Amino acid sequence: MKKPKRARAAKAKMGRKTSATRSKAAAKRSAGPRQRRTPPDAATDTTKAIIRGLRSKLKAAERRVAELEAAADTDFLLEIPNRRGFERALQRAVAYMKRYRASGALIVLDVDRLKPINDSFGHAAGDEVLKAIAATLTRQVRASDVVGRLGGDEFALLLWNLSETDAMAKAAIFEQTVDELSFTFRGQQVTAGASAGVALLGAQSDAGRALEEADAAMYVRKAHRRHEPRIRLVSS
């Protein structure tokens, strides 16, 4: 006996609904769990934390760059500006003097008898002499002045607001102070010495030319001091 047409249609419709329901369930299972949306406040806090971290890293990098630049400008033995650091300071000073009509003096000082000390007692003894001279010169100047090492046994001093008379007097004081330093190596008392040359600084100065003038004046002064004993060795 055949089923009525209505019964067959209802059964077919029910089968389609069941298939559609199964398809949706399968799609949900394959898609996996839904991702939860991050609340707006939490997203803002995360972004701020990332920005703070980046800023902290940037500050650390800037500090490191500053440390490296300072190291590049500093004499590792004497812990004062090296030639590069001193020349940079001198250029800044000259630029300031040109702008504000200020004045100063540049003194180049050469240690007269360092080589005999190195030859007689070794470079460690020479290093001790250089350290003592650097410390002595630093104590003799103001906080605004600059003491640097140009290389080897040559120092330079940048002094603010000095007349020519004052600058020459200051150079003489530096020479005397270094001459009076005394050291003892291997039971022998040793003295060094220094010759200083002066160049005045002002609104018309050029940093490179000023260094040349002070260096030339130093060699003239060194020639005048050659009659002095090369090195004094006295048994202690």
PDB file of C-alpha atoms in Angstrom:
ATOM      1  CA  MET A   1       0.000   0.000   0.000  1.00  0.00           C
ATOM      2  CA  LYS A   2       1.491   3.400  -1.008  1.00  0.00           C
ATOM      3  CA  LYS A   3       1.909   6.188   1.559  1.00  0.00           C
ATOM      4  CA  PRO A   4      -0.063   9.361   0.984  1.00  0.00           C
ATOM      5  CA  LYS A   5       1.800  12.180  -0.812  1.00  0.00           C
ATOM      6  CA  ARG A   6       1.620  14.492   2.253  1.00  0.00           C
ATOM      7  CA  ALA A   7       3.361  11.960   4.452  1.00  0.00           C
ATOM      8  CA  ARG A   8       6.139  11.501   1.920  1.00  0.00           C
ATOM      9  CA  ALA A   9       6.660  15.292   1.582  1.00  0.00           C
ATOM     10  CA  ALA A  10       6.797  15.808   5.364  1.00  0.00           C
ATOM     11  CA  LYS A  11       9.339  13.041   5.735  1.00  0.00           C
ATOM     12  CA  ALA A  12      11.550  14.521   3.009  1.00  0.00           C
ATOM     13  CA  LYS A  13      11.370  17.972   4.605  1.00  0.00           C
ATOM     14  CA  MET A  14      12.372  16.548   7.984  1.00  0.00           C
ATOM     15  CA  GLY A  15      15.375  14.825   6.377  1.00  0.00           C
ATOM     16  CA  ARG A  16      16.572  18.086   4.843  1.00  0.00           C
ATOM     17  CA  LYS A  17      16.346  19.862   8.211  1.00  0.00           C
ATOM     18  CA  THR A  18      18.333  17.126   9.912  1.00  0.00           C
ATOM     19  CA  SER A  19      21.073  17.288   7.253  1.00  0.00           C
ATOM     20  CA  ALA A  20      21.272  21.088   7.549  1.00  0.00           C
ATOM     21  CA  THR A  21      21.575  20.842  11.341  1.00  0.00           C
ATOM     22  CA  ARG A  22      24.349  18.267  11.060  1.00  0.00           C
ATOM     23  CA  SER A  23      26.211  20.445   8.529  1.00  0.00           C
ATOM     24  CA  LYS A  24      26.100  23.473  10.853  1.00  0.00           C
ATOM     25  CA  ALA A  25      27.360  21.404  13.780  1.00  0.00           C
ATOM     26  CA  ALA A  26      30.221  20.036  11.709  1.00  0.00           C
ATOM     27  CA  ALA A  27      31.159  23.560  10.575  1.00  0.00           C
ATOM     28  CA  LYS A  28      31.260  24.758  14.191  1.00  0.00           C
ATOM     29  CA  ARG A  29      33.486  21.859  15.214  1.00  0.00           C
ATOM     30  CA  SER A  30      35.914  22.464  12.361  1.00  0.00           C
ATOM     31  CA  ALA A  31      36.101  26.204  13.093  1.00  0.00           C
ATOM     32  CA  GLY A  32      37.253  25.487  16.648  1.00  0.00           C
ATOM     33  CA  PRO A  33      36.620  27.625  19.725  1.00  0.00           C
ATOM     34  CA  ARG A  34      35.740  31.249  19.182  1.00  0.00           C
ATOM     35  CA  GLN A  35      38.404  33.837  20.048  1.00  0.00           C
ATOM     36  CA  ARG A  36      37.400  36.160  22.771  1.00  0.00           C
ATOM     37  CA  ARG A  37      37.606  39.835  21.954  1.00  0.00           C
ATOM     38  CA  THR A  38      40.052  41.872  24.074  1.00  0.00           C
ATOM     39  CA  PRO A  39      38.301  44.625  25.991  1.00  0.00           C
ATOM     40  CA  PRO A  40      39.275  48.134  24.798  1.00  0.00           C
ATOM     41  CA  ASP A  41      40.849  49.056  28.178  1.00  0.00           C
ATOM     42  CA  ALA A  42      43.073  45.973  28.186  1.00  0.00           C
ATOM     43  CA  ALA A  43      44.262  46.708  24.632  1.00  0.00           C
ATOM     44  CA  THR A  44      45.138  50.281  25.626  1.00  0.00           C
ATOM     45  CA  ASP A  45      47.122  49.091  28.657  1.00  0.00           C
ATOM     46  CA  THR A  46      49.056  46.632  26.492  1.00  0.00           C
ATOM     47  CA  THR A  47      49.939  49.349  23.982  1.00  0.00           C
ATOM     48  CA  LYS A  48      51.088  51.684  26.761  1.00  0.00           C
ATOM     49  CA  ALA A  49      53.275  48.952  28.243  1.00  0.00           C
ATOM     50  CA  ILE A  50      54.912  48.358  24.838  1.00  0.00           C
ATOM     51  CA  ILE A  51      55.563  52.097  24.428  1.00  0.00           C
ATOM     52  CA  ARG A  52      57.106  52.302  27.921  1.00  0.00           C
ATOM     53  CA  GLY A  53      59.362  49.380  27.113  1.00  0.00           C
ATOM     54  CA  LEU A  54      60.509  50.957  23.850  1.00  0.00           C
ATOM     55  CA  ARG A  55      61.199  54.277  25.574  1.00  0.00           C
ATOM     56  CA  SER A  56      63.230  52.524  28.250  1.00  0.00           C
ATOM     57  CA  LYS A  57      65.309  50.744  25.607  1.00  0.00           C
ATOM     58  CA  LEU A  58      65.826  54.028  23.740  1.00  0.00           C
ATOM     59  CA  LYS A  59      67.073  55.783  26.894  1.00  0.00           C
ATOM     60  CA  ALA A  60      69.441  52.903  27.616  1.00  0.00           C
ATOM     61  CA  ALA A  61      70.787  53.089  24.054  1.00  0.00           C
ATOM     62  CA  GLU A  62      71.252  56.867  24.328  1.00  0.00           C
ATOM     63  CA  ARG A  63      73.143  56.437  27.615  1.00  0.00           C
ATOM     64  CA  ARG A  64      75.381  53.829  25.993  1.00  0.00           C
ATOM     65  CA  VAL A  65      76.107  56.117  23.045  1.00  0.00           C
ATOM     66  CA  ALA A  66      76.993  58.947  25.459  1.00  0.00           C
ATOM     67  CA  GLU A  67      79.325  56.617  27.374  1.00  0.00           C
ATOM     68  CA  LEU A  68      81.076  55.539  24.184  1.00  0.00           C
ATOM     69  CA  GLU A  69      81.457  59.143  23.021  1.00  0.00           C
ATOM     70  CA  ALA A  70      82.916  60.119  26.411  1.00  0.00           C
ATOM     71  CA  ALA A  71      85.335  57.189  26.271  1.00  0.00           C
ATOM     72  CA  ALA A  72      86.431  58.198  22.782  1.00  0.00           C
ATOM     73  CA  ASP A  73      87.242  61.704  24.087  1.00  0.00           C
ATOM     74  CA  THR A  74      89.069  60.582  27.252  1.00  0.00           C
ATOM     75  CA  ASP A  75      92.674  59.516  27.820  1.00  0.00           C
ATOM     76  CA  PHE A  76      92.411  56.031  29.349  1.00  0.00           C
ATOM     77  CA  LEU A  77      95.564  56.454  31.482  1.00  0.00           C
ATOM     78  CA  LEU A  78      95.049  59.946  32.902  1.00  0.00           C
ATOM     79  CA  GLU A  79      91.237  60.193  32.755  1.00  0.00           C
ATOM     80  CA  ILE A  80      91.339  63.664  31.220  1.00  0.00           C
ATOM     81  CA  PRO A  81      90.377  64.686  27.662  1.00  0.00           C
ATOM     82  CA  ASN A  82      92.613  63.251  24.964  1.00  0.00           C
ATOM     83  CA  ARG A  83      93.552  65.218  21.834  1.00  0.00           C
ATOM     84  CA  ARG A  84      90.151  64.580  20.248  1.00  0.00           C
ATOM     85  CA  GLY A  85      88.273  65.594  23.393  1.00  0.00           C
ATOM     86  CA  PHE A  86      90.420  68.667  24.010  1.00  0.00           C
ATOM     87  CA  GLU A  87      90.153  69.904  20.436  1.00  0.00           C
ATOM     88  CA  ARG A  88      86.362  69.548  20.615  1.00  0.00           C
ATOM     89  CA  ALA A  89      86.330  71.560  23.847  1.00  0.00           C
ATOM     90  CA  LEU A  90      88.608  74.183  22.301  1.00  0.00           C
ATOM     91  CA  GLN A  91      86.392  74.530  19.227  1.00  0.00           C
ATOM     92  CA  ARG A  92      83.319  74.998  21.412  1.00  0.00           C
ATOM     93  CA  ALA A  93      85.159  77.598  23.505  1.00  0.00           C
ATOM     94  CA  VAL A  94      86.283  79.563  20.440  1.00  0.00           C
ATOM     95  CA  ALA A  95      82.726  79.512  19.059  1.00  0.00           C
ATOM     96  CA  TYR A  96      81.456  80.860  22.393  1.00  0.00           C
ATOM     97  CA  MET A  97      84.118  83.584  22.428  1.00  0.00           C
ATOM     98  CA  LYS A  98      83.195  84.684  18.917  1.00  0.00           C
ATOM     99  CA  ARG A  99      79.530  84.943  19.839  1.00  0.00           C
ATOM    100  CA  TYR A 100      79.868  86.604  23.241  1.00  0.00           C
ATOM    101  CA  ARG A 101      83.180  88.478  22.819  1.00  0.00           C
ATOM    102  CA  ALA A 102      84.816  86.462  25.597  1.00  0.00           C
ATOM    103  CA  SER A 103      88.537  85.774  25.965  1.00  0.00           C
ATOM    104  CA  GLY A 104      90.920  83.182  27.313  1.00  0.00           C
ATOM    105  CA  ALA A 105      94.267  81.531  26.831  1.00  0.00           C
ATOM    106  CA  LEU A 106      95.609  78.266  25.489  1.00  0.00           C
ATOM    107  CA  ILE A 107      98.734  76.794  27.096  1.00  0.00           C
ATOM    108  CA  VAL A 108     100.611  73.837  25.624  1.00  0.00           C
ATOM    109  CA  LEU A 109     102.934  72.185  28.152  1.00  0.00           C
ATOM    110  CA  ASP A 110     105.555  69.569  27.307  1.00  0.00           C
ATOM    111  CA  VAL A 111     107.258  67.354  29.890  1.00  0.00           C
ATOM    112  CA  ASP A 112     110.968  67.980  29.397  1.00  0.00           C
ATOM    113  CA  ARG A 113     112.632  64.831  30.729  1.00  0.00           C
ATOM    114  CA  LEU A 114     110.096  62.045  30.360  1.00  0.00           C
ATOM    115  CA  LYS A 115     112.144  60.034  27.844  1.00  0.00           C
ATOM    116  CA  PRO A 116     115.188  59.646  30.146  1.00  0.00           C
ATOM    117  CA  ILE A 117     112.831  58.506  32.911  1.00  0.00           C
ATOM    118  CA  ASN A 118     111.246  55.927  30.604  1.00  0.00           C
ATOM    119  CA  ASP A 119     114.680  54.760  29.418  1.00  0.00           C
ATOM    120  CA  SER A 120     116.106  54.509  32.942  1.00  0.00           C
ATOM    121  CA  PHE A 121     113.159  53.120  34.892  1.00  0.00           C
ATOM    122  CA  GLY A 122     110.638  51.833  32.365  1.00  0.00           C
ATOM    123  CA  HIS A 123     107.356  53.133  31.007  1.00  0.00           C
ATOM    124  CA  ALA A 124     105.512  52.320  34.233  1.00  0.00           C
ATOM    125  CA  ALA A 125     107.627  54.995  35.930  1.00  0.00           C
ATOM    126  CA  GLY A 126     106.866  57.420  33.108  1.00  0.00           C
ATOM    127  CA  ASP A 127     103.159  56.714  33.525  1.00  0.00           C
ATOM    128  CA  GLU A 128     103.390  57.602  37.220  1.00  0.00           C
ATOM    129  CA  VAL A 129     105.051  60.905  36.301  1.00  0.00           C
ATOM    130  CA  LEU A 130     102.299  61.697  33.791  1.00  0.00           C
ATOM    131  CA  LYS A 131      99.579  60.870  36.325  1.00  0.00           C
ATOM    132  CA  ALA A 132     101.160  63.146  38.933  1.00  0.00           C
ATOM    133  CA  ILE A 133     101.507  65.995  36.434  1.00  0.00           C
ATOM    134  CA  ALA A 134      97.890  65.636  35.261  1.00  0.00           C
ATOM    135  CA  ALA A 135      96.645  65.694  38.859  1.00  0.00           C
ATOM    136  CA  THR A 136      98.821  68.732  39.660  1.00  0.00           C
ATOM    137  CA  LEU A 137      97.637  70.709  36.639  1.00  0.00           C
ATOM    138  CA  THR A 138      93.999  69.869  37.371  1.00  0.00           C
ATOM    139  CA  ARG A 139      94.355  71.200  40.915  1.00  0.00           C
ATOM    140  CA  GLN A 140      95.855  74.440  39.584  1.00  0.00           C
ATOM    141  CA  VAL A 141      92.898  75.404  37.364  1.00  0.00           C
ATOM    142  CA  ARG A 142      89.250  76.338  37.835  1.00  0.00           C
ATOM    143  CA  ALA A 143      86.306  74.037  37.254  1.00  0.00           C
ATOM    144  CA  SER A 144      85.465  75.892  34.019  1.00  0.00           C
ATOM    145  CA  ASP A 145      88.981  75.357  32.616  1.00  0.00           C
ATOM    146  CA  VAL A 146      90.032  72.242  30.702  1.00  0.00           C
ATOM    147  CA  VAL A 147      93.179  70.139  31.082  1.00  0.00           C
ATOM    148  CA  GLY A 148      93.876  67.633  28.306  1.00  0.00           C
ATOM    149  CA  ARG A 149      96.602  65.373  26.975  1.00  0.00           C
ATOM    150  CA  LEU A 150      97.500  65.951  23.354  1.00  0.00           C
ATOM    151  CA  GLY A 151      99.582  62.798  23.246  1.00  0.00           C
ATOM    152  CA  GLY A 152     102.836  61.373  24.605  1.00  0.00           C
ATOM    153  CA  ASP A 153     104.310  63.884  27.045  1.00  0.00           C
ATOM    154  CA  GLU A 154     102.349  66.926  25.823  1.00  0.00           C
ATOM    155  CA  PHE A 155      99.490  68.537  27.734  1.00  0.00           C
ATOM    156  CA  ALA A 156      97.180  71.437  26.874  1.00  0.00           C
ATOM    157  CA  LEU A 157      95.182  73.786  29.081  1.00  0.00           C
ATOM    158  CA  LEU A 158      92.205  75.918  28.107  1.00  0.00           C
ATOM    159  CA  LEU A 159      91.840  78.824  30.532  1.00  0.00           C
ATOM    160  CA  TRP A 160      89.006  81.356  30.520  1.00  0.00           C
ATOM    161  CA  ASN A 161      89.140  85.125  31.011  1.00  0.00           C
ATOM    162  CA  LEU A 162      92.892  85.698  31.232  1.00  0.00           C
ATOM    163  CA  SER A 163      94.903  88.673  30.004  1.00  0.00           C
ATOM    164  CA  GLU A 164      98.228  88.092  28.267  1.00  0.00           C
ATOM    165  CA  THR A 165     100.103  88.984  31.465  1.00  0.00           C
ATOM    166  CA  ASP A 166      97.998  86.607  33.546  1.00  0.00           C
ATOM    167  CA  ALA A 167      98.379  83.823  30.980  1.00  0.00           C
ATOM    168  CA  MET A 168     102.182  84.146  30.939  1.00  0.00           C
ATOM    169  CA  ALA A 169     102.251  84.173  34.730  1.00  0.00           C
ATOM    170  CA  LYS A 170     100.043  81.096  34.832  1.00  0.00           C
ATOM    171  CA  ALA A 171     102.335  79.265  32.392  1.00  0.00           C
ATOM    172  CA  ALA A 172     105.318  80.065  34.611  1.00  0.00           C
ATOM    173  CA  ILE A 173     103.466  78.691  37.629  1.00  0.00           C
ATOM    174  CA  PHE A 174     102.704  75.462  35.776  1.00  0.00           C
ATOM    175  CA  GLU A 175     106.364  75.058  34.850  1.00  0.00           C
ATOM    176  CA  GLN A 176     107.505  75.659  38.418  1.00  0.00           C
ATOM    177  CA  THR A 177     104.920  73.286  39.853  1.00  0.00           C
ATOM    178  CA  VAL A 178     106.000  70.450  37.565  1.00  0.00           C
ATOM    179  CA  ASP A 179     109.696  71.222  38.156  1.00  0.00           C
ATOM    180  CA  GLU A 180     109.148  70.793  41.893  1.00  0.00           C
ATOM    181  CA  LEU A 181     107.566  67.358  41.604  1.00  0.00           C
ATOM    182  CA  SER A 182     109.827  64.601  42.905  1.00  0.00           C
ATOM    183  CA  PHE A 183     109.633  60.834  42.420  1.00  0.00           C
ATOM    184  CA  THR A 184     111.520  57.847  43.762  1.00  0.00           C
ATOM    185  CA  PHE A 185     112.233  54.892  41.482  1.00  0.00           C
ATOM    186  CA  ARG A 186     114.565  52.004  42.399  1.00  0.00           C
ATOM    187  CA  GLY A 187     115.934  53.920  45.353  1.00  0.00           C
ATOM    188  CA  GLN A 188     116.696  57.017  43.313  1.00  0.00           C
ATOM    189  CA  GLN A 189     115.004  60.408  43.524  1.00  0.00           C
ATOM    190  CA  VAL A 190     113.910  61.719  40.134  1.00  0.00           C
ATOM    191  CA  THR A 191     112.580  65.071  38.979  1.00  0.00           C
ATOM    192  CA  ALA A 192     111.019  65.894  35.644  1.00  0.00           C
ATOM    193  CA  GLY A 193     110.338  69.345  34.221  1.00  0.00           C
ATOM    194  CA  ALA A 194     108.038  71.187  31.843  1.00  0.00           C
ATOM    195  CA  SER A 195     108.126  73.865  29.156  1.00  0.00           C
ATOM    196  CA  ALA A 196     104.978  75.877  28.408  1.00  0.00           C
ATOM    197  CA  GLY A 197     103.891  77.973  25.426  1.00  0.00           C
ATOM    198  CA  VAL A 198     100.968  80.419  25.368  1.00  0.00           C
ATOM    199  CA  ALA A 199      98.462  81.533  22.733  1.00  0.00           C
ATOM    200  CA  LEU A 200      95.715  84.050  23.488  1.00  0.00           C
ATOM    201  CA  LEU A 201      92.114  83.303  22.581  1.00  0.00           C
ATOM    202  CA  GLY A 202      89.418  85.766  21.582  1.00  0.00           C
ATOM    203  CA  ALA A 203      86.678  86.594  19.134  1.00  0.00           C
ATOM    204  CA  GLN A 204      89.058  86.426  16.162  1.00  0.00           C
ATOM    205  CA  SER A 205      90.743  83.154  17.128  1.00  0.00           C
ATOM    206  CA  ASP A 206      90.858  79.922  15.178  1.00  0.00           C
ATOM    207  CA  ALA A 207      91.180  76.721  17.206  1.00  0.00           C
ATOM    208  CA  GLY A 208      93.686  75.005  14.907  1.00  0.00           C
ATOM    209  CA  ARG A 209      95.859  78.087  14.518  1.00  0.00           C
ATOM    210  CA  ALA A 210      95.838  78.712  18.266  1.00  0.00           C
ATOM    211  CA  LEU A 211      97.147  75.203  18.898  1.00  0.00           C
ATOM    212  CA  GLU A 212      99.931  75.752  16.372  1.00  0.00           C
ATOM    213  CA  GLU A 213     100.896  79.073  17.979  1.00  0.00           C
ATOM    214  CA  ALA A 214     100.964  77.652  21.499  1.00  0.00           C
ATOM    215  CA  ASP A 215     102.950  74.628  20.323  1.00  0.00           C
ATOM    216  CA  ALA A 216     105.505  76.821  18.562  1.00  0.00           C
ATOM    217  CA  ALA A 217     105.842  79.021  21.656  1.00  0.00           C
ATOM    218  CA  MET A 218     106.368  75.903  23.754  1.00  0.00           C
ATOM    219  CA  TYR A 219     109.300  74.775  21.583  1.00  0.00           C
ATOM    220  CA  VAL A 220     110.884  78.220  21.868  1.00  0.00           C
ATOM    221  CA  ARG A 221     110.548  77.992  25.638  1.00  0.00           C
ATOM    222  CA  LYS A 222     111.981  74.458  25.629  1.00  0.00           C
ATOM    223  CA  ALA A 223     115.050  75.706  23.747  1.00  0.00           C
ATOM    224  CA  HIS A 224     115.600  78.338  26.459  1.00  0.00           C
ATOM    225  CA  ARG A 225     115.514  75.672  29.158  1.00  0.00           C
ATOM    226  CA  ARG A 226     118.041  73.319  27.583  1.00  0.00           C
ATOM    227  CA  HIS A 227     120.828  74.597  29.808  1.00  0.00           C
ATOM    228  CA  GLU A 228     119.076  73.016  32.779  1.00  0.00           C
ATOM    229  CA  PRO A 229     120.080  69.514  33.922  1.00  0.00           C
ATOM    230  CA  ARG A 230     118.475  66.824  31.772  1.00  0.00           C
ATOM    231  CA  ILE A 231     117.597  64.644  34.758  1.00  0.00           C
ATOM    232  CA  ARG A 232     118.660  64.609  38.392  1.00  0.00           C
ATOM    233  CA  LEU A 233     119.241  61.241  40.037  1.00  0.00           C
ATOM    234  CA  VAL A 234     120.070  61.312  43.732  1.00  0.00           C
ATOM    235  CA  SER A 235     120.420  58.151  45.802  1.00  0.00           C
ATOM    236  CA  SER A 236     117.836  58.082  48.562  1.00  0.00           C
TER     237      SER A 236
END
